[in-house]
Amino acid sequence: ETIKRQTSIAGHITGTVETMNTQMETTLESTIKVNTVAGNLADLAAKSSNIITESRNFIEKISDYSHFITEILNTIEDITEKTKILSINAAVEAARAGIAGRGFSIVAREIRNLALQSQSSLDSSFSKMKEMQETITKSGSLAAEVEESLIAIIETTKLSAGNIKTITSLIGEQKTESTRIVTDVQN
């Protein structure tokens, strides 16, 4: 009677441990898959980080070019100011010359109109350049924030992948032990 009970208990233990084995096998397979996915996510985040870094470098180059364009506009503005002054001087000289300077007076007026048109265009260009530089600065800031976030994601993903790898290893060890227990109980 005792042997029957022990045999029954051993059979029950064997069944329970075999069920645990099956569950551990399923869990082990799932953790292996999750570990692979976590590794893939870490790789993807690292590639994305490189793209963001490259994008930020291009934004910095564009910023440098916009400063160069601003310098050119400043030079043109200086020329425009000098042209205005030259047109005023020409108008004064034409007025001094009287009737003989009348034709020159028309030229001076046209030069002044040209200078005023140039100044108007420059004002618009400076306004657009300022907007562009603000956009570039904001884009650079956003790229830096995205890069920092991606770095945090990469580190967290690596940590998670390491934890999953540890869990996978522990489950594998538990499965080996439970298989040994089943074998021992059966023996």
PDB file of C-alpha atoms in Angstrom:
ATOM      1  CA  GLU A   1       0.000   0.000   0.000  1.00  0.00           C
ATOM      2  CA  THR A   2       2.846   2.380   0.898  1.00  0.00           C
ATOM      3  CA  ILE A   3       4.670   1.505  -2.317  1.00  0.00           C
ATOM      4  CA  LYS A   4       1.497   2.212  -4.304  1.00  0.00           C
ATOM      5  CA  ARG A   5       1.128   5.579  -2.587  1.00  0.00           C
ATOM      6  CA  GLN A   6       4.791   6.442  -3.148  1.00  0.00           C
ATOM      7  CA  THR A   7       4.496   5.331  -6.769  1.00  0.00           C
ATOM      8  CA  SER A   8       1.378   7.486  -7.131  1.00  0.00           C
ATOM      9  CA  ILE A   9       3.107  10.459  -5.490  1.00  0.00           C
ATOM     10  CA  ALA A  10       6.196   9.907  -7.637  1.00  0.00           C
ATOM     11  CA  GLY A  11       3.946   9.808 -10.721  1.00  0.00           C
ATOM     12  CA  HIS A  12       2.248  13.017  -9.607  1.00  0.00           C
ATOM     13  CA  ILE A  13       5.629  14.693  -8.963  1.00  0.00           C
ATOM     14  CA  THR A  14       6.893  13.466 -12.330  1.00  0.00           C
ATOM     15  CA  GLY A  15       3.788  14.868 -14.064  1.00  0.00           C
ATOM     16  CA  THR A  16       4.124  18.184 -12.252  1.00  0.00           C
ATOM     17  CA  VAL A  17       7.827  18.473 -13.065  1.00  0.00           C
ATOM     18  CA  GLU A  18       7.177  17.475 -16.711  1.00  0.00           C
ATOM     19  CA  THR A  19       4.501  20.197 -16.910  1.00  0.00           C
ATOM     20  CA  MET A  20       7.009  22.640 -15.423  1.00  0.00           C
ATOM     21  CA  ASN A  21       9.541  21.453 -18.005  1.00  0.00           C
ATOM     22  CA  THR A  22       7.106  22.135 -20.819  1.00  0.00           C
ATOM     23  CA  GLN A  23       6.282  25.564 -19.421  1.00  0.00           C
ATOM     24  CA  MET A  24       9.974  26.337 -18.945  1.00  0.00           C
ATOM     25  CA  GLU A  25      10.688  25.257 -22.523  1.00  0.00           C
ATOM     26  CA  THR A  26       7.977  27.630 -23.773  1.00  0.00           C
ATOM     27  CA  THR A  27       9.282  30.420 -21.527  1.00  0.00           C
ATOM     28  CA  LEU A  28      12.837  29.741 -22.665  1.00  0.00           C
ATOM     29  CA  GLU A  29      11.821  29.954 -26.324  1.00  0.00           C
ATOM     30  CA  SER A  30       9.948  33.209 -25.641  1.00  0.00           C
ATOM     31  CA  THR A  31      12.862  34.788 -23.804  1.00  0.00           C
ATOM     32  CA  ILE A  32      15.219  33.813 -26.622  1.00  0.00           C
ATOM     33  CA  LYS A  33      12.880  35.539 -29.098  1.00  0.00           C
ATOM     34  CA  VAL A  34      12.562  38.611 -26.855  1.00  0.00           C
ATOM     35  CA  ASN A  35      16.347  38.723 -26.477  1.00  0.00           C
ATOM     36  CA  THR A  36      16.720  38.683 -30.271  1.00  0.00           C
ATOM     37  CA  VAL A  37      14.142  41.462 -30.636  1.00  0.00           C
ATOM     38  CA  ALA A  38      15.865  43.538 -27.934  1.00  0.00           C
ATOM     39  CA  GLY A  39      19.190  43.103 -29.731  1.00  0.00           C
ATOM     40  CA  ASN A  40      17.603  44.162 -33.025  1.00  0.00           C
ATOM     41  CA  LEU A  41      16.071  47.212 -31.330  1.00  0.00           C
ATOM     42  CA  ALA A  42      19.458  48.177 -29.904  1.00  0.00           C
ATOM     43  CA  ASP A  43      21.021  47.886 -33.370  1.00  0.00           C
ATOM     44  CA  LEU A  44      18.224  49.940 -34.924  1.00  0.00           C
ATOM     45  CA  ALA A  45      18.530  52.614 -32.252  1.00  0.00           C
ATOM     46  CA  ALA A  46      22.304  52.760 -32.770  1.00  0.00           C
ATOM     47  CA  LYS A  47      21.833  53.230 -36.532  1.00  0.00           C
ATOM     48  CA  SER A  48      19.207  55.904 -35.876  1.00  0.00           C
ATOM     49  CA  SER A  49      21.590  57.657 -33.515  1.00  0.00           C
ATOM     50  CA  ASN A  50      24.243  57.728 -36.250  1.00  0.00           C
ATOM     51  CA  ILE A  51      21.741  59.179 -38.709  1.00  0.00           C
ATOM     52  CA  ILE A  52      20.717  61.874 -36.212  1.00  0.00           C
ATOM     53  CA  THR A  53      24.365  62.732 -35.558  1.00  0.00           C
ATOM     54  CA  GLU A  54      25.010  63.021 -39.297  1.00  0.00           C
ATOM     55  CA  SER A  55      21.871  65.132 -39.688  1.00  0.00           C
ATOM     56  CA  ARG A  56      23.040  67.446 -36.900  1.00  0.00           C
ATOM     57  CA  ASN A  57      26.404  67.819 -38.666  1.00  0.00           C
ATOM     58  CA  PHE A  58      24.608  68.887 -41.843  1.00  0.00           C
ATOM     59  CA  ILE A  59      22.510  71.353 -39.865  1.00  0.00           C
ATOM     60  CA  GLU A  60      25.733  72.864 -38.503  1.00  0.00           C
ATOM     61  CA  LYS A  61      27.109  73.168 -42.062  1.00  0.00           C
ATOM     62  CA  ILE A  62      23.919  74.885 -43.201  1.00  0.00           C
ATOM     63  CA  SER A  63      24.271  77.245 -40.246  1.00  0.00           C
ATOM     64  CA  ASP A  64      27.816  78.082 -41.347  1.00  0.00           C
ATOM     65  CA  TYR A  65      26.587  78.771 -44.884  1.00  0.00           C
ATOM     66  CA  SER A  66      23.814  81.010 -43.584  1.00  0.00           C
ATOM     67  CA  HIS A  67      26.401  83.073 -41.684  1.00  0.00           C
ATOM     68  CA  PHE A  68      28.403  83.358 -44.912  1.00  0.00           C
ATOM     69  CA  ILE A  69      25.308  84.566 -46.774  1.00  0.00           C
ATOM     70  CA  THR A  70      24.660  87.093 -43.997  1.00  0.00           C
ATOM     71  CA  GLU A  71      28.198  88.431 -44.455  1.00  0.00           C
ATOM     72  CA  ILE A  72      27.542  88.829 -48.177  1.00  0.00           C
ATOM     73  CA  LEU A  73      24.282  90.649 -47.453  1.00  0.00           C
ATOM     74  CA  ASN A  74      26.138  92.954 -45.059  1.00  0.00           C
ATOM     75  CA  THR A  75      28.621  93.761 -47.809  1.00  0.00           C
ATOM     76  CA  ILE A  76      25.792  94.487 -50.254  1.00  0.00           C
ATOM     77  CA  GLU A  77      24.123  96.668 -47.614  1.00  0.00           C
ATOM     78  CA  ASP A  78      27.342  98.640 -47.226  1.00  0.00           C
ATOM     79  CA  ILE A  79      27.513  99.131 -50.994  1.00  0.00           C
ATOM     80  CA  THR A  80      23.855 100.236 -51.004  1.00  0.00           C
ATOM     81  CA  GLU A  81      24.523 102.833 -48.285  1.00  0.00           C
ATOM     82  CA  LYS A  82      27.507 104.158 -50.201  1.00  0.00           C
ATOM     83  CA  THR A  83      25.417 104.270 -53.376  1.00  0.00           C
ATOM     84  CA  LYS A  84      22.768 106.365 -51.578  1.00  0.00           C
ATOM     85  CA  ILE A  85      25.407 108.793 -50.371  1.00  0.00           C
ATOM     86  CA  LEU A  86      26.936 108.917 -53.843  1.00  0.00           C
ATOM     87  CA  SER A  87      23.505 109.666 -55.364  1.00  0.00           C
ATOM     88  CA  ILE A  88      22.983 112.530 -52.887  1.00  0.00           C
ATOM     89  CA  ASN A  89      26.415 113.951 -53.710  1.00  0.00           C
ATOM     90  CA  ALA A  90      25.677 113.592 -57.411  1.00  0.00           C
ATOM     91  CA  ALA A  91      22.337 115.408 -56.981  1.00  0.00           C
ATOM     92  CA  VAL A  92      24.087 118.235 -55.111  1.00  0.00           C
ATOM     93  CA  GLU A  93      26.713 118.545 -57.819  1.00  0.00           C
ATOM     94  CA  ALA A  94      24.043 118.468 -60.530  1.00  0.00           C
ATOM     95  CA  ALA A  95      22.154 121.245 -58.749  1.00  0.00           C
ATOM     96  CA  ARG A  96      25.362 123.324 -58.585  1.00  0.00           C
ATOM     97  CA  ALA A  97      25.927 122.830 -62.262  1.00  0.00           C
ATOM     98  CA  GLY A  98      22.488 124.230 -62.987  1.00  0.00           C
ATOM     99  CA  ILE A  99      21.053 123.592 -66.431  1.00  0.00           C
ATOM    100  CA  ALA A 100      24.224 121.801 -67.537  1.00  0.00           C
ATOM    101  CA  GLY A 101      23.834 119.282 -64.722  1.00  0.00           C
ATOM    102  CA  ARG A 102      20.202 118.541 -65.430  1.00  0.00           C
ATOM    103  CA  GLY A 103      20.874 115.243 -67.200  1.00  0.00           C
ATOM    104  CA  PHE A 104      23.218 114.239 -64.428  1.00  0.00           C
ATOM    105  CA  SER A 105      20.446 115.031 -61.922  1.00  0.00           C
ATOM    106  CA  ILE A 106      18.212 112.409 -63.573  1.00  0.00           C
ATOM    107  CA  VAL A 107      21.010 109.839 -63.339  1.00  0.00           C
ATOM    108  CA  ALA A 108      21.540 110.700 -59.666  1.00  0.00           C
ATOM    109  CA  ARG A 109      17.822 110.242 -58.957  1.00  0.00           C
ATOM    110  CA  GLU A 110      17.807 106.850 -60.712  1.00  0.00           C
ATOM    111  CA  ILE A 111      20.873 105.776 -58.726  1.00  0.00           C
ATOM    112  CA  ARG A 112      19.076 106.774 -55.522  1.00  0.00           C
ATOM    113  CA  ASN A 113      15.944 104.820 -56.555  1.00  0.00           C
ATOM    114  CA  LEU A 114      18.132 101.810 -57.307  1.00  0.00           C
ATOM    115  CA  ALA A 115      19.762 102.131 -53.860  1.00  0.00           C
ATOM    116  CA  LEU A 116      16.332 102.334 -52.181  1.00  0.00           C
ATOM    117  CA  GLN A 117      15.128  99.244 -54.060  1.00  0.00           C
ATOM    118  CA  SER A 118      18.305  97.425 -53.080  1.00  0.00           C
ATOM    119  CA  GLN A 119      17.796  98.397 -49.419  1.00  0.00           C
ATOM    120  CA  SER A 120      14.210  97.130 -49.526  1.00  0.00           C
ATOM    121  CA  SER A 121      15.354  93.802 -50.992  1.00  0.00           C
ATOM    122  CA  LEU A 122      18.137  93.590 -48.419  1.00  0.00           C
ATOM    123  CA  ASP A 123      15.712  94.206 -45.563  1.00  0.00           C
ATOM    124  CA  SER A 124      13.563  91.337 -46.828  1.00  0.00           C
ATOM    125  CA  SER A 125      16.638  89.114 -47.283  1.00  0.00           C
ATOM    126  CA  PHE A 126      17.878  89.871 -43.760  1.00  0.00           C
ATOM    127  CA  SER A 127      14.450  89.020 -42.387  1.00  0.00           C
ATOM    128  CA  LYS A 128      14.407  85.680 -44.232  1.00  0.00           C
ATOM    129  CA  MET A 129      17.987  84.933 -43.146  1.00  0.00           C
ATOM    130  CA  LYS A 130      17.059  85.584 -39.516  1.00  0.00           C
ATOM    131  CA  GLU A 131      14.085  83.214 -39.813  1.00  0.00           C
ATOM    132  CA  MET A 132      16.300  80.625 -41.490  1.00  0.00           C
ATOM    133  CA  GLN A 133      18.950  80.894 -38.765  1.00  0.00           C
ATOM    134  CA  GLU A 134      16.291  80.526 -36.058  1.00  0.00           C
ATOM    135  CA  THR A 135      14.936  77.439 -37.848  1.00  0.00           C
ATOM    136  CA  ILE A 136      18.434  75.993 -38.157  1.00  0.00           C
ATOM    137  CA  THR A 137      19.107  76.618 -34.469  1.00  0.00           C
ATOM    138  CA  LYS A 138      15.813  74.974 -33.483  1.00  0.00           C
ATOM    139  CA  SER A 139      16.515  72.017 -35.800  1.00  0.00           C
ATOM    140  CA  GLY A 140      19.933  71.583 -34.218  1.00  0.00           C
ATOM    141  CA  SER A 141      18.416  71.637 -30.728  1.00  0.00           C
ATOM    142  CA  LEU A 142      15.763  69.104 -31.691  1.00  0.00           C
ATOM    143  CA  ALA A 143      18.377  66.842 -33.304  1.00  0.00           C
ATOM    144  CA  ALA A 144      20.437  66.976 -30.100  1.00  0.00           C
ATOM    145  CA  GLU A 145      17.368  66.066 -28.014  1.00  0.00           C
ATOM    146  CA  VAL A 146      16.516  63.158 -30.321  1.00  0.00           C
ATOM    147  CA  GLU A 147      20.117  61.967 -30.176  1.00  0.00           C
ATOM    148  CA  GLU A 148      20.088  62.049 -26.356  1.00  0.00           C
ATOM    149  CA  SER A 149      16.798  60.126 -26.310  1.00  0.00           C
ATOM    150  CA  LEU A 150      18.163  57.519 -28.698  1.00  0.00           C
ATOM    151  CA  ILE A 151      21.277  57.092 -26.588  1.00  0.00           C
ATOM    152  CA  ALA A 152      19.036  56.528 -23.538  1.00  0.00           C
ATOM    153  CA  ILE A 153      16.970  54.019 -25.536  1.00  0.00           C
ATOM    154  CA  ILE A 154      20.129  52.214 -26.641  1.00  0.00           C
ATOM    155  CA  GLU A 155      21.440  51.964 -23.081  1.00  0.00           C
ATOM    156  CA  THR A 156      18.078  50.804 -21.726  1.00  0.00           C
ATOM    157  CA  THR A 157      17.716  48.271 -24.541  1.00  0.00           C
ATOM    158  CA  LYS A 158      21.216  46.918 -23.883  1.00  0.00           C
ATOM    159  CA  LEU A 159      20.402  46.631 -20.190  1.00  0.00           C
ATOM    160  CA  SER A 160      17.111  44.874 -20.977  1.00  0.00           C
ATOM    161  CA  ALA A 161      18.843  42.527 -23.418  1.00  0.00           C
ATOM    162  CA  GLY A 162      21.397  41.672 -20.736  1.00  0.00           C
ATOM    163  CA  ASN A 163      18.654  40.986 -18.202  1.00  0.00           C
ATOM    164  CA  ILE A 164      16.749  38.837 -20.680  1.00  0.00           C
ATOM    165  CA  LYS A 165      19.926  36.907 -21.465  1.00  0.00           C
ATOM    166  CA  THR A 166      20.413  36.265 -17.728  1.00  0.00           C
ATOM    167  CA  ILE A 167      16.791  35.144 -17.360  1.00  0.00           C
ATOM    168  CA  THR A 168      17.170  32.864 -20.393  1.00  0.00           C
ATOM    169  CA  SER A 169      20.261  31.313 -18.870  1.00  0.00           C
ATOM    170  CA  LEU A 170      18.552  30.782 -15.499  1.00  0.00           C
ATOM    171  CA  ILE A 171      15.485  29.210 -17.133  1.00  0.00           C
ATOM    172  CA  GLY A 172      17.785  26.908 -19.118  1.00  0.00           C
ATOM    173  CA  GLU A 173      19.491  25.846 -15.881  1.00  0.00           C
ATOM    174  CA  GLN A 174      16.114  25.282 -14.188  1.00  0.00           C
ATOM    175  CA  LYS A 175      14.966  23.160 -17.124  1.00  0.00           C
ATOM    176  CA  THR A 176      18.113  21.059 -16.885  1.00  0.00           C
ATOM    177  CA  GLU A 177      17.579  20.594 -13.142  1.00  0.00           C
ATOM    178  CA  SER A 178      13.901  19.732 -13.518  1.00  0.00           C
ATOM    179  CA  THR A 179      14.770  17.177 -16.206  1.00  0.00           C
ATOM    180  CA  ARG A 180      17.288  15.651 -13.795  1.00  0.00           C
ATOM    181  CA  ILE A 181      14.608  15.541 -11.046  1.00  0.00           C
ATOM    182  CA  VAL A 182      12.178  13.752 -13.374  1.00  0.00           C
ATOM    183  CA  THR A 183      14.871  11.225 -14.250  1.00  0.00           C
ATOM    184  CA  ASP A 184      15.749  10.733 -10.566  1.00  0.00           C
ATOM    185  CA  VAL A 185      12.088  10.313  -9.562  1.00  0.00           C
ATOM    186  CA  GLN A 186      11.522   7.834 -12.367  1.00  0.00           C
ATOM    187  CA  ASN A 187      14.617   5.876 -11.326  1.00  0.00           C
TER     188      ASN A 187
END
